Amino acid sequence: MIRKARNLPLEQLVCLDSQRRIEILSENVVRVVFTGGMEEEPSAAVTGAAETVPGLNVRLENGRLRIQTGRLQILADETFHIDFFTADGRPLSEEYRKMRIPPYREPSSAEEFASWEGHEQPVSRENANWRFQCVRKLYDNDCIYGLGDKTGFLNKRGYAYEMWNTDNADPHEDNFRALYKSMPFFTVLGDAGAYGIFFDNHRRTFFDMGKENDGYYAFGSDEGVLDYYFIYGPTLPEILERYTALTGRMPLPPLWALGYHQSRWGYETEDEIRSIAETMRSCRVPCDCIHFDIDYMDHFKVFTWNQERYRDGKKLLADLKQDGFKAVAIIDPGVKAQPGYRVFDEGETNGYFAATPSGETYVNAVWPGDAAFPDFGNPDVRAWWGDQHRFLINMGIDGVWDDMNEPASFHGPLPDEIVFSDEERRVTHAEIHNIYGHNMTRSTYEGWKRLSGKRPFVLTRACYCGSQRYTAAWTGDNHSIWSHLRLGVVQLCNLGLSGMAFCGTDVGGFGSDTTPELLTRWVQVGCFSPFFRNHSAKGTKNQEPWRFGEPTLTINRKYVELRYRWIPYLYDQFRLASLKGWPVMRPLAFHYPSDPEARQINDAFLLGENVLVSPVLEQGARKKLVYLPEGVWYDYWTGAREEGSRWLVREAPLDVCPVYIRSGTILPTWPVRQWIDPALETELVLEVFGPNASCVHYQDGGERFDYENGAFNLYRFRTDERGTVSTERENCGCEPYRTVTTGRIVL
Ligand code: MIG
């Protein structure tokens, strides 16, 4: 089977032989395939089609193939080494043609001792080469971003990683090779511009981003085929746009999902949930959603309700709704293997569970004890599982949190040979492991949409490239430690650059015990994160906003309220993510690629293009060293005008998170509410920063898909030198604001 790109015009398909081909998908996107004689597998990620490339020029030149699009020059030699140049001939990315030179030595006796002590040993030279690989030069100034939720710094140069969805409960450290997500897509920002590489192989793949040698990076695998997309920019926004044209974009989520979510694994009874909801309101910390972790289920059986502890669920959820709360329920893939339990029986009868090679339902253990694993690669299973959500919808649940879908299992990992489906093909666990979570969220999203007609809210722990079409993601089980507050900023920036715009961390930290100071600093990051949820583990210190008294409560409220005032600005960024695939939370390099300082910043980020957040991430710190990129910036709190391209020291007492607004910005805001209700928002207030400012603002009903048929308003606001606003309406598809007024003007 050859899995040629959709709509690929024949003249854009360049085959060197039956195993090697280059597909020119557009002027900027080129696909390279080397099968090595192996069968090609269907892609779980790619939904986009090829475009015609006018003026494409392919010719043979001194035994080399020269391909020219209007934007790229591609040179392929007889050994299928491929180099990419800009249209004017500057090298973007060249294949590294020498042998890889791993610096690893034979273990010396000292290393042998170290290994007795339990230290991990470097990979031997033999292991460092995979069955197939692509090795490409690293130029001096190249920075690498992306690769999903991996640990380490923002710039992935120097690290080695593995794509194998992994639930590791140890505190995530910089030396981890794998975490929950497999997103084999990265961007390289260099002197000639930026390009992206999407290695579309969902098997276990390896990435050495200049760890073994600073002169090159390598990616490869022992399984599947070499199949990668070279995506030219030259800017990061253009790469993200092209990458998500290929792998899909986030549809708009329900607006309430942008609010503050309160969660804890450990709300064990109805009374506890009610008291959390009541205290949220009496403390006046805005909140849109309460999450129901595994205890709401009857013996951890999915799609059931624990009536002993949570009594009349419909009544509870209806009461919460009265008070403005949505509810999200956790769902694990593991189905309790218990004859007589409806979901298990239906799955058994229809052969919907993964099986052993001899054809029996495969059983491992998760929360309910012995459990079977739905075969989400099978379209019938996806439809069936999707239908199960009717139970939650009828109860009054508003969204789904898909956990444990790496898949995690308590009795050792699933053996490689367990039998699953990949659409119509029979495959092994080894082949589909990395897309198990992806297929689960697809089933959940499609089912929820079909049943409710509303925009689904799905949250996942495991995913693959393209999962942004179905789900938001959180970074899994972090700990209440300062290093994880810092790590979270980087993970969210890199997830955004991997196409996953709607993402967040467990604010306050999941495992271990938070402190008032850590929670406070974490809320100051969380309120600017695309997904904003406070979540913690059973047995840890409770960390709801009021648990530590004052001043923690007041500071929590200050930042959650800021989030609510900024919902219109935030939603505008979500719209851009759904239209162009741009991250909501962005590293500085996204907009300042040629600024060497901006390229390496790990402790600050941009929200959209116009807001720079430089949070305090150190215990005890009361000042922050802030880097402002070029241009003029306004201190959000004081209105002070600051010149960019320099570092400054900002006073940052506990209640201050340094925030700067780019000159030329109009921030659309709403009044503070205790929860989001777009029907109430009849007045838009504009905050103006600097002269000649502008913004495009989007408004819709926030719940349904009617926006796809034009049921939205688009406003273009502009100011002159003195801050006087003029308005143009570009689309009038729903009830507009009654008034648009100017609040703060900072000039
Ligand atoms: O084995 O459902 O990452 O957020 O609270 C632990 C209980 C299972 C792991 C998730 C976490 C959730 C917890 N879950």
Tab-separated table of C-alpha atoms in Angstrom, residues 108-387:
chain	number	residue	atom	x	y	z
A	108	SER	CA	34.858	1.912	31.777
A	109	SER	CA	35.101	0.269	35.145
A	110	ALA	CA	33.900	3.487	36.750
A	111	GLU	CA	30.764	3.320	34.668
A	112	GLU	CA	30.290	-0.282	35.611
A	113	PHE	CA	30.307	0.741	39.260
A	114	ALA	CA	27.841	3.469	38.461
A	115	SER	CA	25.545	0.951	36.853
A	116	TRP	CA	25.708	-1.302	39.939
A	117	GLU	CA	24.550	1.680	41.895
A	118	GLY	CA	21.564	1.950	39.580
A	119	HIS	CA	22.558	4.890	37.376
A	120	GLU	CA	21.344	4.832	33.834
A	121	GLN	CA	24.097	4.016	31.358
A	122	PRO	CA	24.633	5.853	28.086
A	123	VAL	CA	23.335	4.061	25.045
A	124	SER	CA	26.036	2.077	23.316
A	125	ARG	CA	27.136	2.990	19.839
A	126	GLU	CA	25.202	0.095	18.298
A	127	ASN	CA	21.928	1.148	19.902
A	128	ALA	CA	22.217	4.705	18.721
A	129	ASN	CA	21.574	3.779	15.111
A	130	TRP	CA	18.055	2.877	14.166
A	131	ARG	CA	16.820	0.769	11.271
A	132	PHE	CA	16.248	3.946	9.327
A	133	GLN	CA	16.976	7.516	10.154
A	134	CYS	CA	17.306	10.992	8.793
A	135	VAL	CA	20.351	12.934	9.938
A	136	ARG	CA	20.429	16.652	9.212
A	137	LYS	CA	22.953	19.389	9.846
A	138	LEU	CA	22.618	21.780	12.739
A	139	TYR	CA	23.894	25.263	11.996
A	140	ASP	CA	25.417	27.445	14.685
A	141	ASN	CA	22.377	29.512	15.570
A	142	ASP	CA	19.668	26.887	15.070
A	143	CYS	CA	17.137	26.597	17.869
A	144	ILE	CA	14.666	23.720	17.989
A	145	TYR	CA	11.139	23.956	19.373
A	146	GLY	CA	8.119	21.679	19.569
A	147	LEU	CA	8.045	17.900	20.208
A	148	GLY	CA	4.977	18.107	22.446
A	149	ASP	CA	5.174	17.839	26.223
A	150	LYS	CA	8.833	16.841	26.563
A	151	THR	CA	10.819	18.015	29.588
A	152	GLY	CA	13.862	20.276	29.505
A	153	PHE	CA	14.227	23.807	28.250
A	154	LEU	CA	12.223	25.463	25.505
A	155	ASN	CA	15.040	25.011	22.994
A	156	LYS	CA	15.258	21.269	22.413
A	157	ARG	CA	18.760	21.447	21.001
A	158	GLY	CA	21.031	19.098	22.908
A	159	TYR	CA	18.366	16.709	24.170
A	160	ALA	CA	17.447	13.186	23.093
A	161	TYR	CA	13.858	11.961	23.282
A	162	GLU	CA	11.722	9.000	22.513
A	163	MET	CA	8.120	9.011	21.335
A	164	TRP	CA	6.335	6.377	23.370
A	165	ASN	CA	3.333	7.544	25.372
A	166	THR	CA	4.337	7.013	28.978
A	167	ASP	CA	2.617	7.463	32.319
A	168	ASN	CA	5.530	8.028	34.676
A	169	ALA	CA	4.500	9.067	38.175
A	170	ASP	CA	8.021	10.105	39.211
A	171	PRO	CA	8.506	13.874	39.311
A	172	HIS	CA	9.206	14.776	35.705
A	173	GLU	CA	12.822	15.794	35.286
A	174	ASP	CA	14.873	17.292	32.496
A	175	ASN	CA	16.408	13.934	31.650
A	176	PHE	CA	13.101	12.166	30.908
A	177	ARG	CA	13.065	10.724	27.421
A	178	ALA	CA	9.318	10.278	27.102
A	179	LEU	CA	6.103	11.504	28.685
A	180	TYR	CA	2.386	11.084	27.976
A	181	LYS	CA	2.315	12.516	24.485
A	182	SER	CA	3.916	11.645	21.160
A	183	MET	CA	4.154	14.675	18.922
A	184	PRO	CA	6.908	14.009	16.399
A	185	PHE	CA	6.879	17.530	14.996
A	186	PHE	CA	9.515	20.185	15.571
A	187	THR	CA	10.599	23.487	14.113
A	188	VAL	CA	14.129	24.689	13.532
A	189	LEU	CA	14.687	28.407	13.695
A	190	GLY	CA	17.910	29.366	11.961
A	191	ASP	CA	19.566	32.242	10.162
A	192	ALA	CA	17.906	31.572	6.793
A	193	GLY	CA	14.454	31.371	8.359
A	194	ALA	CA	12.519	28.611	10.041
A	195	TYR	CA	11.307	25.248	8.853
A	196	GLY	CA	9.374	22.421	10.460
A	197	ILE	CA	9.716	18.675	10.186
A	198	PHE	CA	6.817	16.379	10.883
A	199	PHE	CA	8.012	12.785	11.106
A	200	ASP	CA	4.674	11.055	10.630
A	201	ASN	CA	5.421	7.693	12.132
A	202	HIS	CA	3.386	6.770	15.177
A	203	ARG	CA	5.584	3.815	16.096
A	204	ARG	CA	8.259	4.159	18.736
A	205	THR	CA	10.491	6.841	17.266
A	206	PHE	CA	13.712	8.459	18.424
A	207	PHE	CA	14.930	12.010	18.289
A	208	ASP	CA	18.489	13.069	18.975
A	209	MET	CA	18.449	16.833	18.678
A	210	GLY	CA	22.189	17.358	18.864
A	211	LYS	CA	22.853	15.434	22.043
A	212	GLU	CA	25.358	13.028	20.575
A	213	ASN	CA	26.873	15.682	18.375
A	214	ASP	CA	26.184	19.380	18.140
A	215	GLY	CA	26.756	19.317	14.383
A	216	TYR	CA	23.581	17.407	13.498
A	217	TYR	CA	20.268	16.105	14.708
A	218	ALA	CA	18.722	12.763	13.851
A	219	PHE	CA	15.341	11.118	13.950
A	220	GLY	CA	14.433	7.587	13.085
A	221	SER	CA	12.842	4.344	14.111
A	222	ASP	CA	13.208	0.608	13.968
A	223	GLU	CA	9.630	0.236	12.799
A	224	GLY	CA	7.383	1.621	10.099
A	225	VAL	CA	8.833	3.740	7.323
A	226	LEU	CA	10.662	7.034	6.987
A	227	ASP	CA	7.938	9.489	6.107
A	228	TYR	CA	8.423	13.139	6.902
A	229	TYR	CA	7.084	16.508	5.828
A	230	PHE	CA	9.436	19.411	5.353
A	231	ILE	CA	7.487	22.599	6.015
A	232	TYR	CA	9.076	25.873	5.073
A	233	GLY	CA	8.180	29.115	6.882
A	234	PRO	CA	10.177	31.284	6.842
A	235	THR	CA	8.339	32.390	9.999
A	236	LEU	CA	6.991	30.254	12.830
A	237	PRO	CA	3.393	31.478	12.354
A	238	GLU	CA	3.536	30.376	8.707
A	239	ILE	CA	4.904	26.972	9.685
A	240	LEU	CA	2.130	26.456	12.222
A	241	GLU	CA	-0.438	27.462	9.649
A	242	ARG	CA	0.937	24.961	7.132
A	243	TYR	CA	1.463	22.203	9.662
A	244	THR	CA	-2.134	22.498	10.881
A	245	ALA	CA	-3.437	22.672	7.326
A	246	LEU	CA	-1.979	19.170	7.149
A	247	THR	CA	-2.960	17.813	10.571
A	248	GLY	CA	-6.032	19.864	11.405
A	249	ARG	CA	-6.896	22.660	13.785
A	250	MET	CA	-8.731	23.006	17.045
A	251	PRO	CA	-12.434	23.670	16.489
A	252	LEU	CA	-13.692	26.399	18.825
A	253	PRO	CA	-14.383	24.985	22.288
A	254	PRO	CA	-17.430	26.008	24.302
A	255	LEU	CA	-16.730	29.426	25.768
A	256	TRP	CA	-17.200	28.258	29.369
A	257	ALA	CA	-14.158	26.010	28.942
A	258	LEU	CA	-11.995	29.158	28.931
A	259	GLY	CA	-13.059	29.897	32.491
A	260	TYR	CA	-11.470	28.732	35.715
A	261	HIS	CA	-11.817	25.012	36.494
A	262	GLN	CA	-11.649	23.633	40.024
A	263	SER	CA	-10.687	20.007	40.440
A	264	ARG	CA	-9.223	17.560	42.896
A	265	TRP	CA	-8.806	13.837	42.994
A	266	GLY	CA	-10.373	13.487	46.367
A	267	TYR	CA	-13.788	15.125	46.213
A	268	GLU	CA	-15.266	11.891	47.463
A	269	THR	CA	-18.874	12.748	48.142
A	270	GLU	CA	-21.750	14.828	46.908
A	271	ASP	CA	-21.501	16.946	50.061
A	272	GLU	CA	-17.891	17.723	49.348
A	273	ILE	CA	-18.659	18.810	45.797
A	274	ARG	CA	-21.510	20.985	47.013
A	275	SER	CA	-19.352	22.619	49.629
A	276	ILE	CA	-16.578	23.313	47.076
A	277	ALA	CA	-19.113	24.960	44.784
A	278	GLU	CA	-20.640	26.988	47.599
A	279	THR	CA	-17.270	28.166	48.862
A	280	MET	CA	-16.174	29.156	45.353
A	281	ARG	CA	-19.184	31.443	45.201
A	282	SER	CA	-18.985	32.753	48.741
A	283	CYS	CA	-15.276	33.559	48.293
A	284	ARG	CA	-16.126	35.263	45.027
A	285	VAL	CA	-13.420	33.603	43.001
A	286	PRO	CA	-14.969	33.208	39.540
A	287	CYS	CA	-15.355	29.600	38.440
A	288	ASP	CA	-17.024	27.892	35.500
A	289	CYS	CA	-16.431	24.252	36.031
A	290	ILE	CA	-15.968	21.534	38.595
A	291	HIS	CA	-14.261	18.295	37.620
A	292	PHE	CA	-15.440	14.908	38.800
A	293	ASP	CA	-12.509	12.545	39.245
A	294	ILE	CA	-12.818	8.730	39.389
A	295	ASP	CA	-14.696	8.584	42.703
A	296	TYR	CA	-17.994	9.585	41.107
A	297	MET	CA	-18.152	6.191	39.380
A	298	ASP	CA	-19.588	3.035	40.853
A	299	HIS	CA	-16.494	0.899	41.553
A	300	PHE	CA	-14.622	2.835	38.873
A	301	LYS	CA	-16.863	1.407	36.178
A	302	VAL	CA	-17.002	3.887	33.318
A	303	PHE	CA	-20.433	5.317	32.451
A	304	THR	CA	-21.898	4.561	35.871
A	305	TRP	CA	-22.673	6.724	38.904
A	306	ASN	CA	-21.801	6.024	42.533
A	307	GLN	CA	-25.183	6.546	44.138
A	308	GLU	CA	-23.925	5.814	47.606
A	309	ARG	CA	-21.465	8.685	47.712
A	310	TYR	CA	-22.901	11.026	45.128
A	311	ARG	CA	-26.564	10.102	45.599
A	312	ASP	CA	-28.904	11.726	43.070
A	313	GLY	CA	-26.424	12.857	40.432
A	314	LYS	CA	-29.027	14.517	38.247
A	315	LYS	CA	-30.165	16.672	41.123
A	316	LEU	CA	-26.609	17.537	42.116
A	317	LEU	CA	-25.671	18.529	38.581
A	318	ALA	CA	-28.883	20.485	38.087
A	319	ASP	CA	-28.214	22.411	41.286
A	320	LEU	CA	-24.664	23.139	40.196
A	321	LYS	CA	-25.984	24.363	36.869
A	322	GLN	CA	-28.359	26.723	38.686
A	323	ASP	CA	-25.333	28.217	40.310
A	324	GLY	CA	-23.460	28.651	37.018
A	325	PHE	CA	-21.216	25.589	37.214
A	326	LYS	CA	-20.489	23.198	34.382
A	327	ALA	CA	-19.286	19.701	35.243
A	328	VAL	CA	-16.584	17.628	33.576
A	329	ALA	CA	-16.380	13.890	34.288
A	330	ILE	CA	-13.289	11.722	34.026
A	331	ILE	CA	-13.393	8.646	31.800
A	332	ASP	CA	-10.646	6.040	31.689
A	333	PRO	CA	-10.339	3.599	28.799
A	334	GLY	CA	-10.175	0.507	31.051
A	335	VAL	CA	-13.586	-1.200	31.275
A	336	LYS	CA	-14.106	-3.345	34.359
A	337	ALA	CA	-13.997	-6.972	33.236
A	338	GLN	CA	-17.107	-8.058	35.056
A	339	PRO	CA	-19.815	-10.115	33.385
A	340	GLY	CA	-23.183	-8.482	34.012
A	341	TYR	CA	-21.766	-4.952	33.723
A	342	ARG	CA	-23.454	-3.597	30.615
A	343	VAL	CA	-20.508	-1.801	29.027
A	344	PHE	CA	-18.309	-4.853	29.448
A	345	ASP	CA	-20.969	-7.248	28.155
A	346	GLU	CA	-21.630	-5.157	25.058
A	347	GLY	CA	-17.941	-4.870	24.324
A	348	GLU	CA	-17.441	-8.613	24.821
A	349	THR	CA	-20.367	-9.620	22.637
A	350	ASN	CA	-19.224	-7.431	19.791
A	351	GLY	CA	-15.514	-8.118	20.041
A	352	TYR	CA	-14.769	-4.481	20.819
A	353	PHE	CA	-11.843	-5.082	23.177
A	354	ALA	CA	-8.180	-5.638	22.467
A	355	ALA	CA	-7.384	-9.325	22.335
A	356	THR	CA	-4.531	-11.719	22.902
A	357	PRO	CA	-2.986	-13.274	19.787
A	358	SER	CA	-5.144	-16.362	20.419
A	359	GLY	CA	-8.287	-14.238	20.357
A	360	GLU	CA	-9.321	-13.862	23.984
A	361	THR	CA	-10.144	-10.472	25.478
A	362	TYR	CA	-6.939	-9.102	26.918
A	363	VAL	CA	-7.179	-8.198	30.600
A	364	ASN	CA	-4.837	-5.950	32.595
A	365	ALA	CA	-5.632	-3.977	35.726
A	366	VAL	CA	-6.511	-0.316	36.177
A	367	TRP	CA	-8.709	1.439	38.750
A	368	PRO	CA	-11.674	-0.970	38.582
A	369	GLY	CA	-9.348	-3.976	38.962
A	370	ASP	CA	-9.328	-6.368	36.009
A	371	ALA	CA	-10.135	-4.349	32.925
A	372	ALA	CA	-10.471	-4.701	29.162
A	373	PHE	CA	-9.266	-2.081	26.683
A	374	PRO	CA	-11.581	-0.786	23.960
A	375	ASP	CA	-10.101	-1.093	20.497
A	376	PHE	CA	-10.484	2.577	19.503
A	377	GLY	CA	-8.772	2.062	16.150
A	378	ASN	CA	-11.906	0.236	14.995
A	379	PRO	CA	-14.519	2.712	13.691
A	380	ASP	CA	-17.382	0.608	15.106
A	381	VAL	CA	-15.790	0.739	18.535
A	382	ARG	CA	-15.389	4.498	18.255
A	383	ALA	CA	-19.062	4.882	17.380
A	384	TRP	CA	-20.127	2.566	20.225
A	385	TRP	CA	-17.896	4.278	22.789
A	386	GLY	CA	-19.038	7.675	21.580
A	387	ASP	CA	-22.644	6.598	22.173
